[in-house]
PDB file of C-alpha atoms in Angstrom:
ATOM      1  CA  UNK C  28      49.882  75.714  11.530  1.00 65.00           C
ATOM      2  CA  UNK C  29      49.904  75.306   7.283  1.00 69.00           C
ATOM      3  CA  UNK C  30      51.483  71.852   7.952  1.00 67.00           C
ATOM      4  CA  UNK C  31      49.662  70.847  10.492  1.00 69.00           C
ATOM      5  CA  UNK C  32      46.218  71.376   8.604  1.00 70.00           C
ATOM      6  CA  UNK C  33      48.321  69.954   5.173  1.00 74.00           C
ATOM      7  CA  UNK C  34      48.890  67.035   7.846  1.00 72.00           C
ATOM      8  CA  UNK C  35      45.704  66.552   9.145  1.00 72.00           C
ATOM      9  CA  UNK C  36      44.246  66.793   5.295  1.00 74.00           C
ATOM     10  CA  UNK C  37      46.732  64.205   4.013  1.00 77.00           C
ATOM     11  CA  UNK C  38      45.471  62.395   6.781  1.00 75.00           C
ATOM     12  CA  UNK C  39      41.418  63.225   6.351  1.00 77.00           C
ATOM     13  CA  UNK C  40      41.944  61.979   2.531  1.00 79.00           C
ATOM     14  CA  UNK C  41      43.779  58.597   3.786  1.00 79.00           C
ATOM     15  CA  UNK C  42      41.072  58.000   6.157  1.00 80.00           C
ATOM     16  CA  UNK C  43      38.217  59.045   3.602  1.00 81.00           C
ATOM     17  CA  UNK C  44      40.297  56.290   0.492  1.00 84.00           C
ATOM     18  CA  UNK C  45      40.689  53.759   3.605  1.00 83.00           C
ATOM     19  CA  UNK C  46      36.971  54.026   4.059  1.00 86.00           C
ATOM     20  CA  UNK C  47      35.757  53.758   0.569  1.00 88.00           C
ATOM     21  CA  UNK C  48      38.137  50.948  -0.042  1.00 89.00           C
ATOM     22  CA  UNK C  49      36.284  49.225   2.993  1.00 90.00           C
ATOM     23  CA  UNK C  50      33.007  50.091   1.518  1.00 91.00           C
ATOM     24  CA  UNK C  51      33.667  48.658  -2.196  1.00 91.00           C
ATOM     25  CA  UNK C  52      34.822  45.628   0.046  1.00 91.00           C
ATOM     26  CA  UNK C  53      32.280  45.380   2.377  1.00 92.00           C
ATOM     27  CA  UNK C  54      29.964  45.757  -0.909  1.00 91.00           C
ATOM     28  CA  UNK C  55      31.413  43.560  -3.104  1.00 89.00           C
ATOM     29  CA  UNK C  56      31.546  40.951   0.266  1.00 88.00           C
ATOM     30  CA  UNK C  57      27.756  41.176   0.544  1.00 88.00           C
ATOM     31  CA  UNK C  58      27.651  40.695  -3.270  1.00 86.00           C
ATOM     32  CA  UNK C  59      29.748  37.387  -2.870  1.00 83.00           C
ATOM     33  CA  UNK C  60      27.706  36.291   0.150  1.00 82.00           C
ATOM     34  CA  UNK C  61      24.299  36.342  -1.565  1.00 81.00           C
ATOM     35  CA  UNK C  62      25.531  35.347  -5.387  1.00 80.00           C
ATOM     36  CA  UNK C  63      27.329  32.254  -3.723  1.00 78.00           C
ATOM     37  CA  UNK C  64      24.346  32.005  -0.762  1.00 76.00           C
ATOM     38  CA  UNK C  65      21.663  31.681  -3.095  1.00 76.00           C
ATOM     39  CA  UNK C  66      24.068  28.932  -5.111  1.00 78.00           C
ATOM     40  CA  UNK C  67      24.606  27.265  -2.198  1.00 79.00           C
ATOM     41  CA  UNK C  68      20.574  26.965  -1.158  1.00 79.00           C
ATOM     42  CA  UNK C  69      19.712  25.644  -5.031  1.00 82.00           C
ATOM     43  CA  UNK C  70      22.822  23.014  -4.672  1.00 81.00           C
ATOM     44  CA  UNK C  71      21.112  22.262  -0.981  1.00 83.00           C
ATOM     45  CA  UNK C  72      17.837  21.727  -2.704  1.00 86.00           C
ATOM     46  CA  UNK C  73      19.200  19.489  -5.018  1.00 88.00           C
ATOM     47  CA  UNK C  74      21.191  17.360  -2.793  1.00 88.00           C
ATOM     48  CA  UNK C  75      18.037  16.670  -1.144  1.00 91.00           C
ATOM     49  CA  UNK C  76      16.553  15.519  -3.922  1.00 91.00           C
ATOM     50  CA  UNK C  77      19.082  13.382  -5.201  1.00 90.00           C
ATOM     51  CA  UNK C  78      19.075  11.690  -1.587  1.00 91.00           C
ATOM     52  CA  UNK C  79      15.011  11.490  -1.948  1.00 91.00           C
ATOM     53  CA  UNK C  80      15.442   9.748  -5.146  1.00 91.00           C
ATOM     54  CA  UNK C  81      18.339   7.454  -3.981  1.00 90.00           C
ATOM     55  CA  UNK C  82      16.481   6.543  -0.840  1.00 91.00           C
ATOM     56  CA  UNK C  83      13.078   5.605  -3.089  1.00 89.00           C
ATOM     57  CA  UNK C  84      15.310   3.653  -5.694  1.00 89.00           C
ATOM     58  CA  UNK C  85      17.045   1.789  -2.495  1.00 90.00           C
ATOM     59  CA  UNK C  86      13.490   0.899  -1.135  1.00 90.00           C
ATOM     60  CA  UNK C  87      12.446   0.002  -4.923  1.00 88.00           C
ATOM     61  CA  UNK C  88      15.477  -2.433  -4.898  1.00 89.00           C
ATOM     62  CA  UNK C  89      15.030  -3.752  -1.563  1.00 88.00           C
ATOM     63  CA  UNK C  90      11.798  -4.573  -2.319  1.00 86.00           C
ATOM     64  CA  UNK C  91      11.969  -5.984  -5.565  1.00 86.00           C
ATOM     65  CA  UNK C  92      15.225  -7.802  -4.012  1.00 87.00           C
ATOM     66  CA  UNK C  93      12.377  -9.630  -1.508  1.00 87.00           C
ATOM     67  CA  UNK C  94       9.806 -10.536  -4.704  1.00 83.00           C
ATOM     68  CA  UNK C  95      12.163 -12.223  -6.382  1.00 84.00           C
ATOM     69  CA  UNK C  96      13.094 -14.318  -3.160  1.00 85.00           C
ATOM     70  CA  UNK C  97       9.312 -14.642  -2.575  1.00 82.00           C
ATOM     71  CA  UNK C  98       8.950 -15.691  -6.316  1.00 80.00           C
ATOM     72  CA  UNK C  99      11.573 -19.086  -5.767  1.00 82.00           C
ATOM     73  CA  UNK C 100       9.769 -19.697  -2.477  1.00 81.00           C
ATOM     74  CA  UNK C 101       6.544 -19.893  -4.150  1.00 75.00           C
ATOM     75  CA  UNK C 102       7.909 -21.562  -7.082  1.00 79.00           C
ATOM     76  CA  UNK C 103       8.680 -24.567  -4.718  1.00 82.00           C
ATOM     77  CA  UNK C 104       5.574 -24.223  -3.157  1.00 77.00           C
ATOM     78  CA  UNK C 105       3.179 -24.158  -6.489  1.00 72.00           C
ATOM     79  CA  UNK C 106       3.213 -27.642  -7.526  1.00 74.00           C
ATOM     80  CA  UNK C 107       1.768 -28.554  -3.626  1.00 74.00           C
ATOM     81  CA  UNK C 108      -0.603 -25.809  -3.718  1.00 70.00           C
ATOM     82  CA  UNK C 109      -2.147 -26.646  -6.641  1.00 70.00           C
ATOM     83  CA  UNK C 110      -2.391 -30.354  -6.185  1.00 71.00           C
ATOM     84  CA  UNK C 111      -4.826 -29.066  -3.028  1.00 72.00           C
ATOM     85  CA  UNK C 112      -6.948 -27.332  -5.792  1.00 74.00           C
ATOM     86  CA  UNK C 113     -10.170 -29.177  -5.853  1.00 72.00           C
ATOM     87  CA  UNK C 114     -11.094 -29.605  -9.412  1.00 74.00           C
ATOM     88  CA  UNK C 115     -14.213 -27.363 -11.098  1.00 72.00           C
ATOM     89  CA  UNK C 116     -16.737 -30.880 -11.195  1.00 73.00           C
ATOM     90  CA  UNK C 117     -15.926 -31.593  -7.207  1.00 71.00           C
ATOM     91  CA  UNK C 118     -16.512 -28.218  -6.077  1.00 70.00           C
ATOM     92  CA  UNK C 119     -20.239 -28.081  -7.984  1.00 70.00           C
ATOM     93  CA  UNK C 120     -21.008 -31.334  -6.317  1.00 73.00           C
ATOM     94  CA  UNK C 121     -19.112 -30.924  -2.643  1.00 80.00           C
ATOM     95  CA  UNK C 122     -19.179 -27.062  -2.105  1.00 80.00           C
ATOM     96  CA  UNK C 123     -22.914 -27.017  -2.373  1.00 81.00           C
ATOM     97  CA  UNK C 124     -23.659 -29.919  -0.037  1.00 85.00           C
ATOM     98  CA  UNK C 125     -20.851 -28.668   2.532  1.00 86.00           C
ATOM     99  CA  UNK C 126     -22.148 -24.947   2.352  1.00 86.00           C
ATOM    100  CA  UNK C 127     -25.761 -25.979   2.976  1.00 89.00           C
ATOM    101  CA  UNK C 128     -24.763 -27.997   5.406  1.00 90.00           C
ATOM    102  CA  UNK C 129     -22.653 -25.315   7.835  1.00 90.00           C
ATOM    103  CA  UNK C 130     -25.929 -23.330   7.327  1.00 90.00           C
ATOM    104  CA  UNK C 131     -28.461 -26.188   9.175  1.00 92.00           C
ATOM    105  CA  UNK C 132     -25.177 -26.661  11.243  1.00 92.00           C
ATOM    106  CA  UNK C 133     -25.494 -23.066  12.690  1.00 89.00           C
ATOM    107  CA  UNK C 134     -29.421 -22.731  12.563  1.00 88.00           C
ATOM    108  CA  UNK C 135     -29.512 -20.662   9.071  1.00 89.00           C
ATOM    109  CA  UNK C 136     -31.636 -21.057   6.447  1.00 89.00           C
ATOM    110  CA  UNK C 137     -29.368 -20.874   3.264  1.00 87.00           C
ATOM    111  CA  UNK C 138     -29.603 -21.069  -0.724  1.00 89.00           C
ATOM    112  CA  UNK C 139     -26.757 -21.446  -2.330  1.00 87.00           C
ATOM    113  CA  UNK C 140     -25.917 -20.426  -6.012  1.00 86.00           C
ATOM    114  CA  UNK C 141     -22.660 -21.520  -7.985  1.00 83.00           C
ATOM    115  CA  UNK C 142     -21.979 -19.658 -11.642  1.00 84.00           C
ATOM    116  CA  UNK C 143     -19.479 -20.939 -14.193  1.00 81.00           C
ATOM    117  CA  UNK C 144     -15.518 -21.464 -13.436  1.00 81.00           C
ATOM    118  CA  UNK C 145     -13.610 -18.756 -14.185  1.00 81.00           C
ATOM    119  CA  UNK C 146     -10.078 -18.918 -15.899  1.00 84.00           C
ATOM    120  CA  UNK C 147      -6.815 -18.359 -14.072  1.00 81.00           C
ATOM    121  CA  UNK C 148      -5.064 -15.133 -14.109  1.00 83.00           C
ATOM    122  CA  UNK C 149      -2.333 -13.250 -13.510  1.00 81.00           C
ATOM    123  CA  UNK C 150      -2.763 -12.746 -10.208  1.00 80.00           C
ATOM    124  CA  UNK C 151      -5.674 -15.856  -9.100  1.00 81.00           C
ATOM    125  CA  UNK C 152      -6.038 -19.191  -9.922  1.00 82.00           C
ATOM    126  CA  UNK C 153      -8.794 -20.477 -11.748  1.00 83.00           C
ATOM    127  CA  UNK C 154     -11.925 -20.321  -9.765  1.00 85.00           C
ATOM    128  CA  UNK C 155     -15.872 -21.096  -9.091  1.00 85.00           C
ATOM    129  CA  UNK C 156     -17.877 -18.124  -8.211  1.00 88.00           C
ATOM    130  CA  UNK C 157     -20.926 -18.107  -5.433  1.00 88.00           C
ATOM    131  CA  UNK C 158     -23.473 -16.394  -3.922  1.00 91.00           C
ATOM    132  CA  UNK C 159     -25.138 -16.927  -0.601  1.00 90.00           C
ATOM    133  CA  UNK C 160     -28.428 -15.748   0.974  1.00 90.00           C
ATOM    134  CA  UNK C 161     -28.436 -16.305   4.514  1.00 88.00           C
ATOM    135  CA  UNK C 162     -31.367 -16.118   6.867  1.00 87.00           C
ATOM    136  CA  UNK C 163     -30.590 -16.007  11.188  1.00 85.00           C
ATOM    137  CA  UNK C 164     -28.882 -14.445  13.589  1.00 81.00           C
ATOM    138  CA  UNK C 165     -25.642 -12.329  13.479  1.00 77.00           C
ATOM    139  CA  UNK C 166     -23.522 -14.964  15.980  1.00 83.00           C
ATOM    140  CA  UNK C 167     -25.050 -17.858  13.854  1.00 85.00           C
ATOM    141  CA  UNK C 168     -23.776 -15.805  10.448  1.00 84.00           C
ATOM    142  CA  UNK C 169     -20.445 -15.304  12.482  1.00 85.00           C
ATOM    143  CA  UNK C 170     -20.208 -18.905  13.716  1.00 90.00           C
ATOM    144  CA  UNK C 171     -20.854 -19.868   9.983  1.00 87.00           C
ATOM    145  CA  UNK C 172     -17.787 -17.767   8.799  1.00 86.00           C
ATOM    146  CA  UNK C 173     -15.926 -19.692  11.313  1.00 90.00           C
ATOM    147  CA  UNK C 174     -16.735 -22.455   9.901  1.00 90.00           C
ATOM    148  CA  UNK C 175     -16.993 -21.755   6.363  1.00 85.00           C
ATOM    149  CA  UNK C 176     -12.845 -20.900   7.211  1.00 85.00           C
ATOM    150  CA  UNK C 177     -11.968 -24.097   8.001  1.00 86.00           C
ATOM    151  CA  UNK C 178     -13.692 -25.808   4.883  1.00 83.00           C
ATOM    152  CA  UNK C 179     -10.738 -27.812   3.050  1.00 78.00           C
ATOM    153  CA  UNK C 180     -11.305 -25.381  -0.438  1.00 78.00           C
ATOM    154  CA  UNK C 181      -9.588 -22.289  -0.300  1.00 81.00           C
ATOM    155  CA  UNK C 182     -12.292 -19.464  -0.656  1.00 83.00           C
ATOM    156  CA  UNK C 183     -11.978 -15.453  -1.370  1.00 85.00           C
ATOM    157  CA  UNK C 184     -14.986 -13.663   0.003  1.00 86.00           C
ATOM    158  CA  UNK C 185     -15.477 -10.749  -2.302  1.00 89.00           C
ATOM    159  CA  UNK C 186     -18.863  -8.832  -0.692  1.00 88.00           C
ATOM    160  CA  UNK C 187     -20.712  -9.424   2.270  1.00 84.00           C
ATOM    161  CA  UNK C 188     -24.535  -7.412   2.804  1.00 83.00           C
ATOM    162  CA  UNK C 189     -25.578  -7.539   6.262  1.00 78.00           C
ATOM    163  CA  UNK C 190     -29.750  -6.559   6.174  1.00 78.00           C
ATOM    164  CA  UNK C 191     -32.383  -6.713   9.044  1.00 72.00           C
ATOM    165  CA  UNK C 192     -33.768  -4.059  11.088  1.00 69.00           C
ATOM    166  CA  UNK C 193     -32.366  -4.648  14.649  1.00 61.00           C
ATOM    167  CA  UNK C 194     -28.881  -5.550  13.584  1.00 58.00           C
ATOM    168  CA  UNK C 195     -27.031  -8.464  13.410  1.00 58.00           C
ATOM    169  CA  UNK C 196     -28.414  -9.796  17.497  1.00 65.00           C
ATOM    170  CA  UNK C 197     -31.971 -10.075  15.847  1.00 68.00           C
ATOM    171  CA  UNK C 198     -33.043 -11.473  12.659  1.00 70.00           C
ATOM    172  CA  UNK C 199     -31.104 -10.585   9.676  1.00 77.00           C
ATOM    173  CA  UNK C 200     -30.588 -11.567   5.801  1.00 84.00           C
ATOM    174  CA  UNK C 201     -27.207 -11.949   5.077  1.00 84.00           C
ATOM    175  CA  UNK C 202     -25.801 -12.286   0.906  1.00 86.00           C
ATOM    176  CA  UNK C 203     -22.472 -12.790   0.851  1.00 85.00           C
ATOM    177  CA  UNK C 204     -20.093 -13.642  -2.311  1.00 90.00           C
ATOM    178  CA  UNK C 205     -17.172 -15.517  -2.891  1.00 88.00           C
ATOM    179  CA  UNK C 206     -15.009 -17.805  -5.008  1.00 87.00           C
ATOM    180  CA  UNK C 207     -13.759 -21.041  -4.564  1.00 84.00           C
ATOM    181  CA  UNK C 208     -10.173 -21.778  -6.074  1.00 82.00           C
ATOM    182  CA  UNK C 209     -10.557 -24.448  -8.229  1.00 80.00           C
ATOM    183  CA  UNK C 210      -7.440 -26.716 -10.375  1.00 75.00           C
ATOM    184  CA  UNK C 211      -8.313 -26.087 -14.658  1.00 69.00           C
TER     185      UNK C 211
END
């Protein structure tokens, strides 16, 4: 009976050092799984933005891939263009008589103003600002835009104030601004 409880003691301590060795391993697993888990989640984090950024740059290259094509297109193109330019003296004489004229055209009562030619930018050619007052009917105002689109200048409309009490079916004042491209 001594050797069988020595036996089943021997056996009690195996089973308890078997069981803390499992614990310190099950422990130090857990340890392992969140050190390297929460490694893991910043290097995921990263990796995502790394593919953002790559993904933005490869849209930024693509894109300025397409100006630069645009930019030799245009560059054959820009002599044409701006022999079409009117230059600044026949737009003060022509523009005036042609915009008055779409306005009797489409029963409007107009008065036109031109100000002084601007100077090409950047981003415009050189150009002749105007103003408009209008006086009719919103289909005769429409009708004018119509026409005022297929004038042979090549206009910008900038603002456009629609004013009248019942809309644009009944009587209405109608200012609109623009500029004319011009050659300088």
């Amino acid at each position: 009976m001594a050797l069988k409880v020595k036996i089943f003691q021997t056996i009690e301590k195996n089973l308890l050092f078997v069981m803390i060795r499992t614990a310190v391993i099950l422990i130090l697993a857990l340890l392992a799984v969140v050190f390297f888990g929460s490694g893991i989640k910043k290097l995921n984090v990263e990796l995502i933005e790394k593919r953002s950024r790559l993904a933005s740059t490869t849209n930024l290259i693509d894109n300025l891939v397409s100006l630069r094509s645009d930019e030799k297109k245009a560059e054959i193109i820009l002599p044409t263009l701006s022999a079409t330019l009117p230059d600044a003296d026949d737009v003060v004489i022509r523009t005036v008589g042609d915009l008055e004229n779409l306005a009797v055209k489409n029963t409007l009562k107009s008065a036109v103003t031109l100000e002084a030619a601007s100077s090409a930018t950047e981003t415009e050619p050189a150009g002749v600002n105007f103003k408009i007052a209008l006086s009719g009917t919103g289909p005769a105002f429409l009708n004018y835009l119509k026409d005022l689109e297929n004038l042979s200048y090549f206009i910008k409309l900038i603002n456009i104030d629609l004013r009248g009490p019942g809309g644009l079916i009944n009587p209405a004042e109608i200012n609109f601004a623009g500029k004319i491209y011009i050659k300088k």
